[in-house]
Tab-separated table of C-alpha atoms and ligand atoms in Angstrom:
chain	number	residue	atom	x	y	z
A	6	MET	CA	-32.266	-0.779	-12.252
A	7	ASN	CA	-30.629	2.354	-13.457
A	8	ASN	CA	-29.223	3.676	-16.774
A	9	ARG	CA	-25.496	3.012	-16.203
A	10	ARG	CA	-23.937	0.444	-18.213
A	11	ALA	CA	-22.868	-2.568	-16.469
A	12	MET	CA	-19.270	-3.662	-16.222
A	13	VAL	CA	-17.478	-6.935	-15.135
A	14	ALA	CA	-13.958	-6.935	-14.728
A	15	GLY	CA	-11.721	-10.054	-14.032
A	16	ASN	CA	-8.863	-9.511	-11.682
A	17	TRP	CA	-6.410	-12.284	-12.310
A	18	LYS	CA	-4.086	-11.091	-9.604
A	19	MET	CA	-0.714	-13.292	-9.456
A	20	ASN	CA	-2.105	-16.116	-11.744
A	21	LYS	CA	-1.389	-17.585	-15.230
A	22	THR	CA	1.744	-17.846	-17.391
A	23	LEU	CA	1.872	-16.703	-20.957
A	24	THR	CA	0.811	-20.233	-21.997
A	25	GLU	CA	-1.989	-20.531	-19.593
A	26	THR	CA	-3.227	-16.795	-20.461
A	27	SER	CA	-3.450	-17.543	-24.375
A	28	GLU	CA	-5.425	-20.867	-23.518
A	29	LEU	CA	-7.739	-18.998	-20.938
A	30	LEU	CA	-8.435	-16.171	-23.477
A	31	LYS	CA	-8.791	-18.394	-26.304
A	32	ALA	CA	-11.454	-20.144	-24.592
A	33	MET	CA	-13.097	-16.974	-23.197
A	34	VAL	CA	-13.194	-14.455	-26.109
A	35	THR	CA	-15.677	-16.106	-28.312
A	36	LEU	CA	-17.873	-16.918	-25.528
A	37	LEU	CA	-17.851	-13.428	-24.366
A	38	SER	CA	-19.431	-12.024	-27.644
A	39	GLY	CA	-22.972	-10.697	-27.865
A	40	PHE	CA	-23.386	-9.326	-24.150
A	41	SER	CA	-24.341	-5.915	-25.557
A	42	LYS	CA	-25.040	-4.347	-22.166
A	43	VAL	CA	-21.890	-5.117	-20.354
A	44	ASP	CA	-18.083	-3.621	-20.470
A	45	ILE	CA	-16.071	-6.561	-20.169
A	46	VAL	CA	-12.394	-6.301	-18.807
A	47	VAL	CA	-9.706	-8.829	-18.093
A	48	CYS	CA	-6.988	-7.636	-15.737
A	49	PRO	CA	-3.903	-10.150	-16.182
A	50	PRO	CA	-0.407	-9.728	-14.674
A	51	PHE	CA	2.008	-6.991	-16.541
A	52	THR	CA	3.863	-9.863	-18.075
A	53	ASN	CA	0.775	-10.966	-20.091
A	54	LEU	CA	-0.773	-7.756	-21.072
A	55	SER	CA	0.702	-7.333	-24.568
A	56	LEU	CA	-0.550	-11.075	-25.237
A	57	ALA	CA	-3.905	-10.441	-23.753
A	58	ARG	CA	-4.247	-7.527	-26.169
A	59	LEU	CA	-3.181	-9.735	-29.034
A	60	GLU	CA	-5.816	-12.549	-28.025
A	61	THR	CA	-8.566	-10.086	-27.392
A	62	GLY	CA	-8.054	-8.446	-30.687
A	63	GLU	CA	-11.052	-6.628	-31.929
A	64	SER	CA	-13.423	-8.409	-29.598
A	65	GLU	CA	-15.525	-6.722	-26.964
A	66	VAL	CA	-13.122	-7.806	-24.237
A	67	LYS	CA	-11.012	-4.818	-23.158
A	68	VAL	CA	-7.425	-5.141	-21.073
A	69	GLY	CA	-6.578	-3.756	-17.786
A	70	ALA	CA	-3.514	-3.787	-15.665
A	71	GLN	CA	-3.728	-4.451	-11.846
A	72	ASN	CA	-1.583	-1.379	-10.703
A	73	MET	CA	1.095	0.973	-11.804
A	74	HIS	CA	3.265	3.900	-10.690
A	75	TRP	CA	2.400	7.531	-10.608
A	76	GLN	CA	5.668	8.724	-11.931
A	77	GLU	CA	6.156	9.237	-15.610
A	78	LYS	CA	9.177	7.379	-15.861
A	79	GLY	CA	12.848	6.900	-14.148
A	80	ALA	CA	14.726	5.123	-11.423
A	81	PHE	CA	11.794	3.136	-9.931
A	82	THR	CA	12.910	-0.409	-10.090
A	83	GLY	CA	10.250	-2.964	-10.547
A	84	GLU	CA	7.643	-0.618	-11.435
A	85	VAL	CA	5.481	0.068	-14.474
A	86	SER	CA	4.233	3.340	-15.811
A	87	ALA	CA	0.794	4.729	-17.193
A	88	ALA	CA	2.580	5.290	-20.745
A	89	MET	CA	3.694	1.554	-20.905
A	90	LEU	CA	0.303	0.375	-19.952
A	91	ALA	CA	-1.602	2.668	-22.142
A	92	GLU	CA	-0.228	0.838	-25.226
A	93	PHE	CA	-2.168	-2.311	-24.257
A	94	CYS	CA	-4.838	-1.363	-21.552
A	95	ASP	CA	-7.759	0.750	-21.558
A	96	TYR	CA	-8.212	0.408	-17.696
A	97	VAL	CA	-6.262	-0.016	-14.617
A	98	ILE	CA	-7.038	-1.222	-11.265
A	99	LEU	CA	-5.795	1.140	-8.445
A	100	GLY	CA	-5.695	0.693	-4.574
A	101	HIS	CA	-6.952	-2.877	-4.470
A	102	SER	CA	-7.091	-3.920	-0.981
A	103	GLU	CA	-4.109	-6.310	-1.516
A	104	ARG	CA	-2.091	-3.321	-2.591
A	105	ARG	CA	-3.110	-1.341	0.382
A	106	VAL	CA	-2.555	-4.041	3.002
A	107	LEU	CA	0.464	-5.967	1.706
A	108	PHE	CA	2.243	-3.174	-0.237
A	109	ALA	CA	1.651	-0.309	1.907
A	110	GLU	CA	-0.544	1.618	-0.616
A	111	THR	CA	-2.374	4.667	0.788
A	112	ASP	CA	-5.093	6.813	-0.229
A	113	GLU	CA	-2.523	9.478	-1.215
A	114	THR	CA	-0.478	7.334	-3.624
A	115	VAL	CA	-3.938	5.834	-5.096
A	116	ASN	CA	-4.843	9.549	-5.850
A	117	LYS	CA	-1.528	10.263	-7.531
A	118	LYS	CA	-1.858	7.042	-9.687
A	119	VAL	CA	-5.516	8.251	-10.490
A	120	HIS	CA	-4.421	11.466	-11.839
A	121	THR	CA	-1.472	9.912	-13.662
A	122	ALA	CA	-3.672	6.995	-15.212
A	123	LEU	CA	-6.218	9.664	-16.395
A	124	GLU	CA	-3.670	11.740	-18.167
A	125	HIS	CA	-2.637	8.892	-20.034
A	126	GLY	CA	-6.175	7.988	-21.240
A	127	LEU	CA	-6.118	4.886	-18.755
A	128	LYS	CA	-9.775	4.430	-16.990
A	129	PRO	CA	-9.073	3.775	-13.389
A	130	ILE	CA	-10.852	1.214	-11.499
A	131	VAL	CA	-10.382	2.716	-8.052
A	132	CYS	CA	-10.941	0.055	-5.054
A	133	VAL	CA	-12.302	0.851	-1.773
A	134	GLY	CA	-13.446	-1.354	1.342
A	135	GLU	CA	-13.259	-1.846	4.864
A	136	SER	CA	-11.587	-4.443	6.813
A	137	LEU	CA	-13.308	-7.055	9.114
A	138	GLU	CA	-12.376	-5.117	12.160
A	139	GLN	CA	-13.500	-1.782	10.942
A	140	ASN	CA	-17.005	-3.639	9.766
A	141	GLN	CA	-17.255	-5.053	13.227
A	142	ALA	CA	-16.495	-1.690	14.833
A	143	GLY	CA	-19.377	-0.229	12.657
A	144	GLN	CA	-16.840	1.863	10.817
A	145	THR	CA	-17.756	0.845	7.145
A	146	ALA	CA	-19.386	4.006	6.041
A	147	ALA	CA	-16.624	6.327	7.591
A	148	VAL	CA	-13.852	4.195	5.971
A	149	VAL	CA	-15.360	3.938	2.643
A	150	GLU	CA	-16.385	7.578	2.635
A	151	LYS	CA	-12.771	8.588	3.311
A	152	GLN	CA	-11.046	6.233	0.898
A	153	CYS	CA	-13.484	7.603	-1.856
A	154	ARG	CA	-12.909	11.334	-1.070
A	155	GLU	CA	-9.028	10.883	-0.757
A	156	SER	CA	-8.540	8.578	-3.684
A	157	LEU	CA	-10.642	10.922	-5.971
A	158	LYS	CA	-9.207	14.329	-4.552
A	159	ASP	CA	-8.860	17.250	-7.044
A	160	LEU	CA	-10.437	15.355	-9.988
A	161	ASN	CA	-12.898	17.380	-12.067
A	162	ALA	CA	-16.467	16.175	-13.284
A	163	GLU	CA	-14.861	15.499	-16.761
A	164	GLN	CA	-12.131	13.165	-15.165
A	165	ALA	CA	-14.587	11.584	-12.766
A	166	LYS	CA	-16.721	10.179	-15.926
A	167	GLN	CA	-13.684	8.096	-16.535
A	168	VAL	CA	-13.554	6.464	-13.228
A	169	VAL	CA	-15.104	3.364	-12.042
A	170	ILE	CA	-15.430	2.300	-8.334
A	171	ALA	CA	-15.087	-1.117	-6.940
A	172	TYR	CA	-16.484	-1.650	-3.445
A	173	GLU	CA	-14.733	-4.740	-2.160
A	174	PRO	CA	-15.053	-5.342	1.584
A	175	VAL	CA	-11.536	-6.829	2.478
A	176	TRP	CA	-13.587	-9.558	4.680
A	177	ALA	CA	-15.355	-10.772	1.533
A	178	ILE	CA	-12.188	-11.189	-0.765
A	179	GLY	CA	-11.293	-14.712	-1.461
A	180	THR	CA	-13.160	-15.931	1.532
A	181	GLY	CA	-16.055	-17.347	-0.255
A	182	LEU	CA	-18.057	-14.944	2.078
A	183	ALA	CA	-19.635	-12.227	-0.195
A	184	ALA	CA	-21.379	-9.281	1.145
A	185	THR	CA	-25.204	-9.692	0.950
A	186	PRO	CA	-26.763	-7.975	-1.944
A	187	GLU	CA	-28.677	-5.703	0.368
A	188	GLY	CA	-25.552	-5.008	2.519
A	189	ALA	CA	-23.379	-4.059	-0.521
A	190	ASN	CA	-26.168	-2.053	-2.185
A	191	GLU	CA	-26.576	-0.111	0.901
A	192	VAL	CA	-22.828	1.078	0.836
A	193	HIS	CA	-23.067	1.725	-2.843
A	194	ARG	CA	-26.402	3.761	-2.614
A	195	ASP	CA	-26.014	5.477	0.877
A	196	VAL	CA	-22.299	5.974	1.190
A	197	ILE	CA	-20.379	6.082	-2.186
A	198	ARG	CA	-23.147	7.757	-4.532
A	199	PRO	CA	-23.662	10.697	-2.145
A	200	VAL	CA	-19.984	11.435	-1.863
A	201	LEU	CA	-19.717	11.221	-5.950
A	202	ARG	CA	-22.603	13.509	-6.066
A	203	GLU	CA	-21.244	15.968	-3.795
A	204	LEU	CA	-17.709	15.781	-5.324
A	205	PHE	CA	-18.818	15.926	-8.983
A	206	GLY	CA	-22.390	17.290	-9.224
A	207	ALA	CA	-25.606	15.037	-9.183
A	208	GLU	CA	-25.427	14.242	-12.897
A	209	THR	CA	-21.818	13.226	-13.166
A	210	GLY	CA	-21.979	11.541	-9.687
A	211	ASP	CA	-24.993	9.446	-10.803
A	212	GLY	CA	-23.146	8.326	-13.883
A	213	VAL	CA	-20.181	6.887	-12.196
A	214	ARG	CA	-20.367	3.113	-12.035
A	215	ILE	CA	-20.089	1.245	-8.625
A	216	LEU	CA	-18.973	-2.395	-8.980
A	217	TYR	CA	-19.046	-4.985	-6.127
A	218	GLY	CA	-16.161	-7.287	-5.664
A	219	GLY	CA	-15.504	-9.997	-3.114
A	220	SER	CA	-16.442	-13.700	-3.615
A	221	VAL	CA	-18.616	-13.013	-6.486
A	222	THR	CA	-19.571	-16.403	-8.315
A	223	PRO	CA	-21.948	-17.405	-10.942
A	224	ASP	CA	-24.309	-18.433	-8.017
A	225	ASN	CA	-24.651	-15.153	-6.286
A	226	ALA	CA	-23.993	-12.746	-9.408
A	227	ALA	CA	-27.529	-12.415	-10.416
A	228	ASP	CA	-28.723	-11.549	-6.908
A	229	LEU	CA	-25.922	-8.975	-6.493
A	230	PHE	CA	-26.329	-7.305	-9.889
A	231	GLY	CA	-30.118	-7.302	-9.762
A	232	MET	CA	-29.631	-4.420	-6.934
A	233	SER	CA	-30.537	-0.767	-7.657
A	234	ASP	CA	-26.960	0.385	-7.082
A	235	ILE	CA	-24.806	-2.340	-7.898
A	236	ASP	CA	-23.508	-1.785	-11.709
A	237	GLY	CA	-21.409	-4.953	-11.969
A	238	GLY	CA	-18.474	-6.707	-10.443
A	239	LEU	CA	-14.619	-6.889	-9.918
A	240	ILE	CA	-14.095	-10.805	-9.888
A	241	GLY	CA	-10.996	-12.640	-8.584
A	242	GLY	CA	-11.002	-16.223	-8.502
A	243	ALA	CA	-14.014	-16.923	-10.560
A	244	SER	CA	-12.285	-14.923	-13.363
A	245	LEU	CA	-9.758	-17.597	-13.825
A	246	LYS	CA	-11.895	-20.046	-15.550
A	247	ALA	CA	-13.857	-19.214	-18.540
A	248	GLU	CA	-16.906	-20.878	-17.579
A	249	SER	CA	-17.492	-19.119	-14.312
A	250	PHE	CA	-16.441	-15.764	-15.686
A	251	VAL	CA	-18.763	-16.029	-18.785
A	252	ALA	CA	-21.561	-16.963	-16.513
A	253	ILE	CA	-21.005	-13.795	-14.555
A	254	VAL	CA	-20.876	-11.765	-17.261
A	255	ARG	CA	-24.067	-13.373	-18.427
A	256	ALA	CA	-25.763	-12.397	-15.045
A	257	ALA	CA	-24.485	-8.797	-15.684
A	258	ASN	CA	-25.997	-8.616	-19.167
A	259	ASP	CA	-29.455	-10.163	-17.950
A	260	ALA	CA	-29.748	-7.939	-15.097
A	261	ARG	CA	-29.767	-4.927	-17.424
B	314	LIG	P1	-12.474	-12.595	-5.131
B	314	LIG	O1	-11.468	-11.461	-5.386
B	314	LIG	O2	-13.521	-12.456	-6.327
B	314	LIG	O3	-11.610	-13.833	-5.162
B	314	LIG	O4	-13.022	-12.608	-3.606
B	314	LIG	C1	-12.081	-10.089	-5.636
B	314	LIG	C2	-10.898	-9.225	-5.862
B	314	LIG	O5	-9.978	-9.140	-5.145
B	314	LIG	O6	-10.978	-8.128	-6.708
């Protein structure tokens, strides 16, 4: 237990058409009212962001994007800028492992994106996490620490206050095999938190939220969110249905 506000963000990945987005948000938004201890975010694909903004309206549900380019504008076919997103979004997921593995994102590009997002008033949800091989080789702490340091390079403490970290072990994403609450908490408390404190000072470092992601479901959410240093979750598969997403938000609210 700590006094950081909980957060649950749904990463829809490449799912949902406009019609499906409208249906899902209509079903979700009313059910998501009254959870006063949780920041709630939905992150649909780019094409659905403006609709998501309309559907969420003045509700407590905020909208985030799943990626962006670091340049302001120009000849970058297929890319989307921070200024474009800032019209609809409060948050942007950066450095998700699927972006890192499938689209060759590096800590360096993630870091550029973090800076650009902050310049445009978008709050970055920065993803870190080790692969199965790295985990089995005992490299988790080293990998996660390096990702944190490099992705957050040259931020000042004021900027760091806007950042959310998501620890997502790659082996847990979409596999149904979540990290144990104790295992995830250890990475949050003993690896990520000390880096944040070192980079931004104890007070700011202690205030940055660290979410867990990777096969979070209504069944394991309460145990995960009950841990001292897990401040909420980044949810993939279970964010695509109103019932499961709402149940996970409720678990985060109850844990506070
Ligand atoms: P998952 O995905 O909940 O489906 O495992 C989490 C994520 O990739 O953010």
